[in-house]
Coordinates of C-alpha atoms and ligand atoms in Angstrom, one line a residue:
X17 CA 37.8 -7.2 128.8
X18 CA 37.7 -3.9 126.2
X19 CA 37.4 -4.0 122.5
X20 CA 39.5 -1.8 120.8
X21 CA 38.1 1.1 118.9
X22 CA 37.9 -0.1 115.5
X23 CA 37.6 2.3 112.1
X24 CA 36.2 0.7 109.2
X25 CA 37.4 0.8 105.7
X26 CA 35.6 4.2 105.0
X27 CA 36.9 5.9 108.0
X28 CA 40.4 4.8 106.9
X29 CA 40.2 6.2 103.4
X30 CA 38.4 9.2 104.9
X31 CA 41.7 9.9 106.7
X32 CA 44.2 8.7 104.1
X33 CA 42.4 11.4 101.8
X34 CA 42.0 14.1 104.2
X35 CA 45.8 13.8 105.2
X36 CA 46.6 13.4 101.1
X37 CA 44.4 16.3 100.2
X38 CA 45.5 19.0 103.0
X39 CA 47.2 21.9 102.1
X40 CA 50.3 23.4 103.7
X41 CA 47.8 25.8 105.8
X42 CA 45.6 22.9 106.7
X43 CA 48.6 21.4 108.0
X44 CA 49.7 24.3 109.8
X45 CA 46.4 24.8 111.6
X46 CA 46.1 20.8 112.9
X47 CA 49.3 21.9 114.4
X48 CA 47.8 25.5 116.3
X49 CA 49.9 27.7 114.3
X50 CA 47.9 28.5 111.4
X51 CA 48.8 31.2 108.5
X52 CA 47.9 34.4 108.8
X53 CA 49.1 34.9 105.4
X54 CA 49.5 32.4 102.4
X55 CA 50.7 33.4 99.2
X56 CA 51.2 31.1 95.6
X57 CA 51.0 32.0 92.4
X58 CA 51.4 27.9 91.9
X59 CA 48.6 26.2 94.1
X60 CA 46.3 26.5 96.4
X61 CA 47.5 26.2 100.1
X62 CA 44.3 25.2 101.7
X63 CA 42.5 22.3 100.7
X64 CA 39.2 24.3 100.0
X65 CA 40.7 26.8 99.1
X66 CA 39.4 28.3 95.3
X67 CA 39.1 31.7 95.2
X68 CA 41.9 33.9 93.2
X69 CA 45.5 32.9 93.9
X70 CA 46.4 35.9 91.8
X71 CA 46.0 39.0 89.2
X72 CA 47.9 39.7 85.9
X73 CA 47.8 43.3 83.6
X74 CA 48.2 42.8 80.3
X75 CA 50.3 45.4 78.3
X76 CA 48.1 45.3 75.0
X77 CA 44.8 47.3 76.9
X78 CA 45.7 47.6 80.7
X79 CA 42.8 44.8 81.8
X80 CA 43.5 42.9 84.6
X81 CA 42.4 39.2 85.3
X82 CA 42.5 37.0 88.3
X83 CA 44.3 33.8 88.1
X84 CA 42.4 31.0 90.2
X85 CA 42.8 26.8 90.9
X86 CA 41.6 24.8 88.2
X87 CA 39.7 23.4 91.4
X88 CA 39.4 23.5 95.1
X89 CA 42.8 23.2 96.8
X90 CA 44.7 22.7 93.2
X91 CA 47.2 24.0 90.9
X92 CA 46.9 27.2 89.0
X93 CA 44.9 27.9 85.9
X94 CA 47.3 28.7 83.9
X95 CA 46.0 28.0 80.6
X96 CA 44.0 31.1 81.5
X97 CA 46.7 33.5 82.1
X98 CA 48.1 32.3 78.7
X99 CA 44.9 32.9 76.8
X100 CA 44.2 36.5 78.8
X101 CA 48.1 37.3 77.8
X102 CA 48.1 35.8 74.7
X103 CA 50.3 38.1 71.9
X104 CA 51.0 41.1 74.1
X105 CA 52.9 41.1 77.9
X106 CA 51.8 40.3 81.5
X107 CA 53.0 41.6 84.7
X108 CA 51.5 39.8 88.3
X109 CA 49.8 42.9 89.6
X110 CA 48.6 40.9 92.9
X111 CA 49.1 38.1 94.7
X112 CA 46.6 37.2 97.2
X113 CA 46.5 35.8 100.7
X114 CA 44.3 32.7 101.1
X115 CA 44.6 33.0 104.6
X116 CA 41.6 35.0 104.7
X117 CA 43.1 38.2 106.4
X118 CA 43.3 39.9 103.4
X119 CA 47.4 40.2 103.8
X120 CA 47.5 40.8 99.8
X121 CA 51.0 41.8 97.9
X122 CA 51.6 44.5 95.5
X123 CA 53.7 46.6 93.7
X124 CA 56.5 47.7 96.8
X125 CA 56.3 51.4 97.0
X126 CA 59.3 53.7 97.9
X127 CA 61.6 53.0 101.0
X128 CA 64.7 53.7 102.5
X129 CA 66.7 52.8 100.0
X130 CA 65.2 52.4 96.8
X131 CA 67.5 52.4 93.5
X132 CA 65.6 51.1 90.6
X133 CA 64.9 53.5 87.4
X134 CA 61.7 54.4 88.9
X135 CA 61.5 58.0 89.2
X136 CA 59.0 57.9 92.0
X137 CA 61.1 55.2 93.8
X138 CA 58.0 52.0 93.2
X139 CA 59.5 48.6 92.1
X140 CA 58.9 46.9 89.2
X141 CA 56.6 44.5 89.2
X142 CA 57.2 41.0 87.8
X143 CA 56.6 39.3 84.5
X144 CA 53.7 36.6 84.8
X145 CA 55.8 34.5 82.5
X146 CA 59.4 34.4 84.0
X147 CA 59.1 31.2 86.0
X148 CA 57.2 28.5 84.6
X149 CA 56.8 25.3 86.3
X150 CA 55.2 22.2 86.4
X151 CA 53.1 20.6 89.4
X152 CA 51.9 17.0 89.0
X153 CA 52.2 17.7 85.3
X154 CA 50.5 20.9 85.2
X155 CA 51.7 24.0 84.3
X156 CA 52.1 27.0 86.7
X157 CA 54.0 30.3 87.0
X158 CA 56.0 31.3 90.1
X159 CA 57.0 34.8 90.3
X160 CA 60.8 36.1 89.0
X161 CA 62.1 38.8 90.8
X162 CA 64.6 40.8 88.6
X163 CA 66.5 43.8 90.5
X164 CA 64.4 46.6 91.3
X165 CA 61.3 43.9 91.7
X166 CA 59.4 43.8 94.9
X167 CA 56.2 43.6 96.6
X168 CA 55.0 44.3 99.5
X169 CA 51.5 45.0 102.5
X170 CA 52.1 47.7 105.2
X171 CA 48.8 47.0 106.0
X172 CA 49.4 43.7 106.8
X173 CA 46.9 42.1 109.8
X174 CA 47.7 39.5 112.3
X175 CA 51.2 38.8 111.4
X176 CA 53.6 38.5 114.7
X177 CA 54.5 41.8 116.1
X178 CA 57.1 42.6 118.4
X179 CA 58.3 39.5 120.4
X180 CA 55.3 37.5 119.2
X181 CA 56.2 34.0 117.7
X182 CA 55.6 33.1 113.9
X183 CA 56.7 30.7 111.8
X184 CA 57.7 31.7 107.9
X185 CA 58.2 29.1 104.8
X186 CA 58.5 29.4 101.4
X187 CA 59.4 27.4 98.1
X188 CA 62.1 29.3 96.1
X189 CA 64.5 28.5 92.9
X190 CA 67.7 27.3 94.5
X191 CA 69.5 28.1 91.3
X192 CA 68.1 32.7 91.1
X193 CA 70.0 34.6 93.5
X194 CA 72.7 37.1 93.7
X195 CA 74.6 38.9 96.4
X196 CA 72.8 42.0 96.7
X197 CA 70.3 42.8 99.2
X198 CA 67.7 41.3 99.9
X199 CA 65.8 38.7 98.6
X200 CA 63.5 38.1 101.1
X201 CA 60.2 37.1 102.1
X202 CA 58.5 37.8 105.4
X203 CA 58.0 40.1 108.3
X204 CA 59.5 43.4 108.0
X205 CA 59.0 47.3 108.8
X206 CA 55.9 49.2 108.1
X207 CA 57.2 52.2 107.3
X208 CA 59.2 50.6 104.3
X209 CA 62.5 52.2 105.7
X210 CA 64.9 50.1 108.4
X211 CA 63.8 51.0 112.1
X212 CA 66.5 49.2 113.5
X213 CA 67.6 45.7 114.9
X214 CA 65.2 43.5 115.2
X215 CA 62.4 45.0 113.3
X216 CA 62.5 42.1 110.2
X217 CA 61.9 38.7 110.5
X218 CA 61.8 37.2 106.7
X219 CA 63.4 34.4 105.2
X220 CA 66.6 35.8 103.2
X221 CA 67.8 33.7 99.9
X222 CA 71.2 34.6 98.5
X223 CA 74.8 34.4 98.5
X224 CA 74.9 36.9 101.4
X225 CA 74.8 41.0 100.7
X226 CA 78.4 41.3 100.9
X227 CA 78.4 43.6 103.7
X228 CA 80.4 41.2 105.6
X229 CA 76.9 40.0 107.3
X230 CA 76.3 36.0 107.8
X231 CA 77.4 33.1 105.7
X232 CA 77.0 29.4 105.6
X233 CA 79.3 27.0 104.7
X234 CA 80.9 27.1 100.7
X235 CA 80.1 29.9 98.8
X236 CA 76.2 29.9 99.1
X237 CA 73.2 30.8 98.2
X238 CA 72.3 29.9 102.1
X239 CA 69.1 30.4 104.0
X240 CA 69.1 33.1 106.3
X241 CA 67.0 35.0 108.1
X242 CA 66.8 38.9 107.7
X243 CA 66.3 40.6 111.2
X244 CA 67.5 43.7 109.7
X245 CA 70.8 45.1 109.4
X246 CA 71.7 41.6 109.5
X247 CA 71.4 38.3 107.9
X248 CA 71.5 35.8 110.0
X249 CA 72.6 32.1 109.4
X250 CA 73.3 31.5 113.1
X251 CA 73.8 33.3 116.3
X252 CA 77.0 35.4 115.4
X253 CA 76.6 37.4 112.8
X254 CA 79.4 35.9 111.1
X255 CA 79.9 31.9 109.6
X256 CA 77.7 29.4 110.6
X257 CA 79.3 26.2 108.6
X258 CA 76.0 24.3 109.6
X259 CA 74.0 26.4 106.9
X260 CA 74.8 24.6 103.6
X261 CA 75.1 26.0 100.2
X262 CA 72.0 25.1 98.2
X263 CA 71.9 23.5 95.0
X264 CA 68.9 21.8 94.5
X265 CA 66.3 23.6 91.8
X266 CA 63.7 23.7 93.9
X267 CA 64.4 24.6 97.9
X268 CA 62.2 24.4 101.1
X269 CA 63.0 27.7 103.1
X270 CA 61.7 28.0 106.7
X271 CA 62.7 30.4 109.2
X272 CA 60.9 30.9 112.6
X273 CA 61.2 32.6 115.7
X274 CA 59.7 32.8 119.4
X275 CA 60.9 34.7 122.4
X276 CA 64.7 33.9 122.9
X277 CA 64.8 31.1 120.4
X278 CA 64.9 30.8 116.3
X279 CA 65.7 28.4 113.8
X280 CA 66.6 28.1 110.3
X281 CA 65.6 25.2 108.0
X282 CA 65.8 24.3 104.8
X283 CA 65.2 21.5 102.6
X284 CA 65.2 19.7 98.9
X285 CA 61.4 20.8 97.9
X286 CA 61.3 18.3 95.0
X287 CA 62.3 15.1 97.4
X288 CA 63.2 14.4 100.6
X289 CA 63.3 15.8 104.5
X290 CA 64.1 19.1 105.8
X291 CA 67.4 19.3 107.9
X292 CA 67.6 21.9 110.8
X293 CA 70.7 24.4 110.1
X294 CA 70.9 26.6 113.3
X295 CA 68.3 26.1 116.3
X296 CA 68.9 28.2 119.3
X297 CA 68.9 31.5 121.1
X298 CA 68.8 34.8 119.7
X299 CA 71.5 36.9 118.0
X300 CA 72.4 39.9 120.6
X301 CA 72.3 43.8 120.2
X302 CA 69.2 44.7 119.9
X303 CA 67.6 41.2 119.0
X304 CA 66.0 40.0 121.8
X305 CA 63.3 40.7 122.4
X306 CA 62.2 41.6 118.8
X307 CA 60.5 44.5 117.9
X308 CA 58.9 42.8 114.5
X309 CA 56.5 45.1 113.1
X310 CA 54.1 43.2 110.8
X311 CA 54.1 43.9 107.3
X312 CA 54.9 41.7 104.8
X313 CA 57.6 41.4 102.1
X314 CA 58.2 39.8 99.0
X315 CA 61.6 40.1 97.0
X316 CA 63.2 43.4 98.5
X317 CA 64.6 43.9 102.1
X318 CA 62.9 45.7 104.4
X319 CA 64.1 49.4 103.8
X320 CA 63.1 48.4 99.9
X321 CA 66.5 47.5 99.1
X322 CA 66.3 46.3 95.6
X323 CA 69.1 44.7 94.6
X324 CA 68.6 40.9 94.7
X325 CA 67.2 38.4 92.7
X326 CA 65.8 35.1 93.2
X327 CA 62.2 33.2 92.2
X328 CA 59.3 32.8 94.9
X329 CA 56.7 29.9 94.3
X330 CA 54.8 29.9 97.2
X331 CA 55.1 30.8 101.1
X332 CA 53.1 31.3 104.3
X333 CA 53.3 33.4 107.6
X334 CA 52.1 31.8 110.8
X335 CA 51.0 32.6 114.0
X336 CA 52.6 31.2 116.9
X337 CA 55.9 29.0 116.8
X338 CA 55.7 25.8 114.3
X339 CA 57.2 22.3 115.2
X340 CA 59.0 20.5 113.4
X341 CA 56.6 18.3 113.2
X342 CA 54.4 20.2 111.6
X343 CA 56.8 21.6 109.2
X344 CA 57.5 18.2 108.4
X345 CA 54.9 17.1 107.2
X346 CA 54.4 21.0 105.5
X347 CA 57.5 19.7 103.6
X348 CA 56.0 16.0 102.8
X349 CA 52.8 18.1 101.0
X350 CA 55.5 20.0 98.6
X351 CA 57.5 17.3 98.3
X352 CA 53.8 15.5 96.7
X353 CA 52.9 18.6 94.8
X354 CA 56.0 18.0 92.7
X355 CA 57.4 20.8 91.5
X356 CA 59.2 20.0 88.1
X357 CA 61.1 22.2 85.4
X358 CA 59.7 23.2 82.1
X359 CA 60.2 24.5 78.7
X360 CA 61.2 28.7 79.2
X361 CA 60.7 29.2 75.4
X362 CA 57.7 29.2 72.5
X363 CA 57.8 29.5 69.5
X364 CA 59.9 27.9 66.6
X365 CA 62.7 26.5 68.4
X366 CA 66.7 27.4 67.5
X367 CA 69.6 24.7 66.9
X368 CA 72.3 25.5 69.2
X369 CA 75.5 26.0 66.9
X370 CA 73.5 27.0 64.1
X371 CA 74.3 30.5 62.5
X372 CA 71.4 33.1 62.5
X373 CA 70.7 36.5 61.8
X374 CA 67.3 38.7 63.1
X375 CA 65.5 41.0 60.7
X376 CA 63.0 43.6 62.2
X377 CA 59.6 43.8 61.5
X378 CA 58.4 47.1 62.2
X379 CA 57.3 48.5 58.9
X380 CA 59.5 51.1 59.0
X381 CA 62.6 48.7 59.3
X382 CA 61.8 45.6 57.1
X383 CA 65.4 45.6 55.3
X384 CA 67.1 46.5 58.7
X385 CA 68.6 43.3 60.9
X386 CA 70.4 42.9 64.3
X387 CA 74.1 43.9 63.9
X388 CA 77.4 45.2 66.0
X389 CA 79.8 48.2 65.6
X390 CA 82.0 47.0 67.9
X391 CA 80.1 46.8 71.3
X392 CA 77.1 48.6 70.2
X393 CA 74.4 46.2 69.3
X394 CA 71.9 47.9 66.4
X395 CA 69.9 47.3 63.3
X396 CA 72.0 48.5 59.9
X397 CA 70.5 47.6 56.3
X398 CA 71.8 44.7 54.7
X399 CA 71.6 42.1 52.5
X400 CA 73.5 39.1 50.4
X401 CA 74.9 42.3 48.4
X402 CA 77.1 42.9 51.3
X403 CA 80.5 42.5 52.1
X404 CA 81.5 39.3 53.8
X405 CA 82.9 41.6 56.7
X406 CA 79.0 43.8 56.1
X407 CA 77.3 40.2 56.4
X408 CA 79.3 38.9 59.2
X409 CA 78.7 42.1 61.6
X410 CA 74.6 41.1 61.3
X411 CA 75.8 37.2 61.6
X412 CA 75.4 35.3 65.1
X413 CA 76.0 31.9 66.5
X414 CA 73.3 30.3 68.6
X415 CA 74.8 28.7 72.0
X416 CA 73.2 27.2 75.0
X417 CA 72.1 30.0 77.6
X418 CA 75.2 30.8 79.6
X419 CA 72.7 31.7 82.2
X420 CA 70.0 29.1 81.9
X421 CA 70.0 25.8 79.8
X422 CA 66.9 25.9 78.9
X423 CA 67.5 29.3 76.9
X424 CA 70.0 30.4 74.3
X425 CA 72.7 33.6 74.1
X426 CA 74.5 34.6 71.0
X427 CA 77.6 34.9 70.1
X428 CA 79.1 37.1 67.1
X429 CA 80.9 35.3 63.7
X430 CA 83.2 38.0 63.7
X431 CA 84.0 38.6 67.4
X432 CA 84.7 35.0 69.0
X433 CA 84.1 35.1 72.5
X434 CA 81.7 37.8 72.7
X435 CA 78.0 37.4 73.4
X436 CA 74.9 40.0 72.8
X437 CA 74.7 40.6 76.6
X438 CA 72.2 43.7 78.2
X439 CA 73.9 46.5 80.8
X440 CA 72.0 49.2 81.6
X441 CA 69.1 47.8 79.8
X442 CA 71.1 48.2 76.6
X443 CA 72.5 45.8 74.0
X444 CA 76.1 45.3 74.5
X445 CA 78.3 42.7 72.5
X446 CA 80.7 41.8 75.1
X447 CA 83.8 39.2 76.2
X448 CA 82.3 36.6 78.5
X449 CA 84.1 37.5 81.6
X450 CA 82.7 34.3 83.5
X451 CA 80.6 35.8 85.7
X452 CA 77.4 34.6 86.8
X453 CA 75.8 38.7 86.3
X454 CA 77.6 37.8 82.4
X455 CA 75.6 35.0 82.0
X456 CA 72.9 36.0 83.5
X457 CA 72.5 39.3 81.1
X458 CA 73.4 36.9 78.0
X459 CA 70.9 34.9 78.2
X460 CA 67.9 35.4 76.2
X461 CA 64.0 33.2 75.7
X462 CA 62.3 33.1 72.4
X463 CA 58.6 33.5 72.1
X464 CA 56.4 33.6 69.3
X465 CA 57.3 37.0 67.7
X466 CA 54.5 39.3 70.0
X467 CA 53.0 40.8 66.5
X468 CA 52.5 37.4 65.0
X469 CA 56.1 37.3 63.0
X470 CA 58.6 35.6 63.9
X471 CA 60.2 35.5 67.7
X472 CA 60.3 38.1 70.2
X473 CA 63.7 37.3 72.3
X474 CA 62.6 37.5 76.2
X475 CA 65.4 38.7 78.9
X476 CA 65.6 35.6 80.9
X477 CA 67.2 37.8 84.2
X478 CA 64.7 40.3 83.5
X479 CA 61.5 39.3 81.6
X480 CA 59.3 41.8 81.6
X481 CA 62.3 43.0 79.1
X482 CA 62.6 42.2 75.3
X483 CA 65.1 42.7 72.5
X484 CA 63.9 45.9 71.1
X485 CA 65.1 48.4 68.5
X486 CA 64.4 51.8 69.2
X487 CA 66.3 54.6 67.1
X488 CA 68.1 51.4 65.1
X489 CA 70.0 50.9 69.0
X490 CA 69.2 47.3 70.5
X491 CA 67.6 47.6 74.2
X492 CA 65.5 45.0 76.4
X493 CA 62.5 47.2 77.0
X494 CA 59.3 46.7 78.9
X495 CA 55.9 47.1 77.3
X496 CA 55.5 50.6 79.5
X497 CA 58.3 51.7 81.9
X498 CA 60.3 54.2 83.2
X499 CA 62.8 54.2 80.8
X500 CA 62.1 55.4 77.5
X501 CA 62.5 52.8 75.2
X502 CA 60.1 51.5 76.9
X503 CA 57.1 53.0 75.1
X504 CA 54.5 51.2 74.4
X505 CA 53.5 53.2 71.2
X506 CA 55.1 49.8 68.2
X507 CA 56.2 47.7 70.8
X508 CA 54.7 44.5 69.4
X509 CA 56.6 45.2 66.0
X510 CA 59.4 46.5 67.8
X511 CA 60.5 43.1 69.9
X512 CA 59.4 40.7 67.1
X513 CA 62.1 39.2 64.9
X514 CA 61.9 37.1 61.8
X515 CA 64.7 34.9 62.5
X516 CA 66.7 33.2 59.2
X517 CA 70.0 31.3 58.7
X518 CA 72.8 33.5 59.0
X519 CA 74.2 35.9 56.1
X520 CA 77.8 34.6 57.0
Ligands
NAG27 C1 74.7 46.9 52.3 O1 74.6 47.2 51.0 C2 73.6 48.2 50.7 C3 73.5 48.3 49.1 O2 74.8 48.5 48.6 C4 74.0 49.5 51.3 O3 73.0 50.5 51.0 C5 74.1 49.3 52.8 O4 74.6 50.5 53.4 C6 75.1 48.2 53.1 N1 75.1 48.0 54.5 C7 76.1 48.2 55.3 C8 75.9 48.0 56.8 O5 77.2 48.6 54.9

């Protein structure tokens, strides 16, 4: 006769709780394959994890702050970036690695193949308030890559090199992306300039780079992996119809590779399982073995190709080839964390339909308001003196955002059809052409007006970028820039706006 080993009620909790309360990394590690770098700006991905999860610069005086947990192993304080940012601009300067191998992010420096405004060829670096979230409730800010946006660690230690196996997820918006290279985030060169085949191994998100590389089934945005100068939703570096088109708001990304063998998966991070869309040997030419080099990426490809766009919440790098199982149950801790939508905008609110028009508050300007000759957006003088046709020019109609619902774009009284849409970082007032770059650049976020009056309208494809006038011409401008509208000598009077019912 045996007993059977029996656990009594506290070794039961004991367990449920240690299984409830371990992070992504914790999960990773039970499993041998632990991160070797861990990066959210959302949570903590260790369960005793509390040091920073990230650092913001504030426009207004250049001081930098670090953005923890609100406790061990929990969401981000966010409250505190809001206070440390309150009335003037933030931009994530860091992210860190909780892993504890010090495999920190920051501002990309020049590559291969740069092409943002940047005259020395660095990214930009991302707003701190483009991608507000909620976990369990609380509030938390992912990190919106624009164009041009990256970040990146040369330096990086203990990520896989060469052949060496890792493992790679991350939690992304399924809805941000483009078709311009790259958004990515992983392994990739250290030289920031493309080595040749094989020397990436990040997780791509996008509808492809439209250089004829690899597709998944529909007309994406697909998970793929970037193994440089390729993405890769399969073996062939053509269509694999197994790799679906996302369209959930929240996505699961995983990509992972060992000798001869690599898989993409991919799942709903708000509910559900992950599916498996390719499993199996390596593409040829120049792919197996892998010459992966170790540094890290975040938003750019691996010669700093800048193009893309897309919205990064959290992610890890392992050592050592995951299971399934493990990602599994990686996927059943996001899946609890709950990642939910929330408000874009502050600030008194607008009524879509209603007709407004935007008066400046610079002292300088206080009789001058937003208005059009023909595409040129700009501030003229007017007021209920005017002609109808004077009134009308200075006269917009508040819609839903083309680009985002949970924003707004204008469109002119006296041009139907045409919305106040940015190109080139200027204010264009332009026929929707359907595109999703249209409605992208016509969508724009109120805040409370950044110099205490009225609203400051935020760019929601770019948000470090605000409606400012500069020279009485309409830009989206960053507080500080390359470009140089972007001055930050009156740019909280600049991008603030008392908004009114419309003159016509
Ligand atoms: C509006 O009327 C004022 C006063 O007559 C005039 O100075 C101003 O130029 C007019 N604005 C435009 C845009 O014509």
């Amino acid at each position: 006769m045996f007993s059977r080993p029996r656990l009594d009620r506290a070794s039961v909790l004991a367990l449920i709780l240690g299984l409830v309360n371990a992070g992504p990394c914790d999960i990773y590690s039970s499993g041998g394959t632990p991160c070797v770098a861990a990066h959210s700006t959302t949570r903590a991905l260790y369960s005793g994890y509390s040091g920073a999860l990230y650092q913001v610069s504030r426009g207004s005086d250049g001081a930098t702050t670090n953005i923890g947990p609100l406790s061990a192993g929990g969401v981000a304080n966010a409250a505190a970036q809001d206070s440390f940012c309150a009335s003037t601009t933030c931009l994530i300067t860091i992210i860190y690695d909780q892993s504890g191998h010090g495999n920190h992010l920051t501002q990309a420096p020049p590559g291969g193949a740069a092409n943002g405004p940047d005259p020395n060829g660095y990214d930009y670096l991302a707003s701190a308030v483009g991608a507000p979230v909620t976990l369990n409730g609380q509030k938390a800010y992912g990190v919106f890559i624009s164009p041009f946006t990256g970040y990146r660690n040369n330096a990086a230690t203990g990520t896989a090199t060469g052949d060496a196996p890792e493992g790679l997820y991350a939690v992304f918006d399924g809805t941000h992306f483009n078709a311009k290279c790259c958004f990515d985030y992983g392994n990739a060169e250290k030289s920031s300039d493309d080595t040749g085949n094989g020397h990436m191994e990040a997780i791509y998100f996008g509808a492809g780079d439209g250089s004829g590389h690899g597709t998944g089934a529909g007309n994406g945005p697909w998970i793929m992996a970037d193994l440089e100068n390729g993405l890769f939703s399969g073996y062939n570096p053509g269509n694999n119809p197994a790799d679906p088109t996302i369209s959930s708001r929240f996505v699961t990304a995983i990509v992972k590779g060992e000798p001869n063998q690599w898989a993409i998966r991919g799942g709903n991070a708000a509910s559900g399982s992950l599916s498996t869309y390719y499993s199996g040997i390596r593409p040829a030419g120049g792919y197996n073995p892998m010459s992966k080099e170790g540094a890290i990426i975040l938003g750019t490809g691996g010669d700093n190709s800048d193009g893309a766009q897309g919205t990064f919440y959290e992610g890890v790098m392992t050592t050592g080839y995951p299971s399934d199982a493990t990602e599994n149950l990686v996927q059943a801790n996001i899946v609890a964390a709950n990642y939910a939508v929330t408000s874009l905008i502050s600030g008194p609110a607008l009524s879509v339909g209603s007709h407004i028009s935007l008066r400046a508050t610079t002292p300088c300007c206080v009789t001058r308001y937003i208005a059009h000759t023909g595409s040129i957006v700009n501030t003229q003088v007017i007021s209920s003196a005017n002609t109808t046709a004077v009134k009308q020019t200075a006269s917009w109609i508040v819609h839903t955002g083309l680009g985002n619902s949970g924003c707004y774009s204008f469109e002119s009284v006296d041009t139907p059809g045409s919305y106040i849409r940015h190109s080139n970082y200027e204010l264009m007032l332009n026929v929707d052409d359907g595109s999703m770059l249209f409605a992208d650049d016509a969508t724009f976020c109120p805040e409370t007006g950044l110099d205490g009056q009225g609203s400051s309208l935020r760019s929601w494809s770019y948000p470090t970028r605000y409606w400012r006038h500069y020279n009485a011409i309409l830009y989206i401008a960053s507080n500080g820039g390359p470009l140089f509208f972007d001055a930050t000598n009156l740019f909280n009077d600049d991008v603030s706006f008392v908004i009114s019912a419309g003159f016509a």
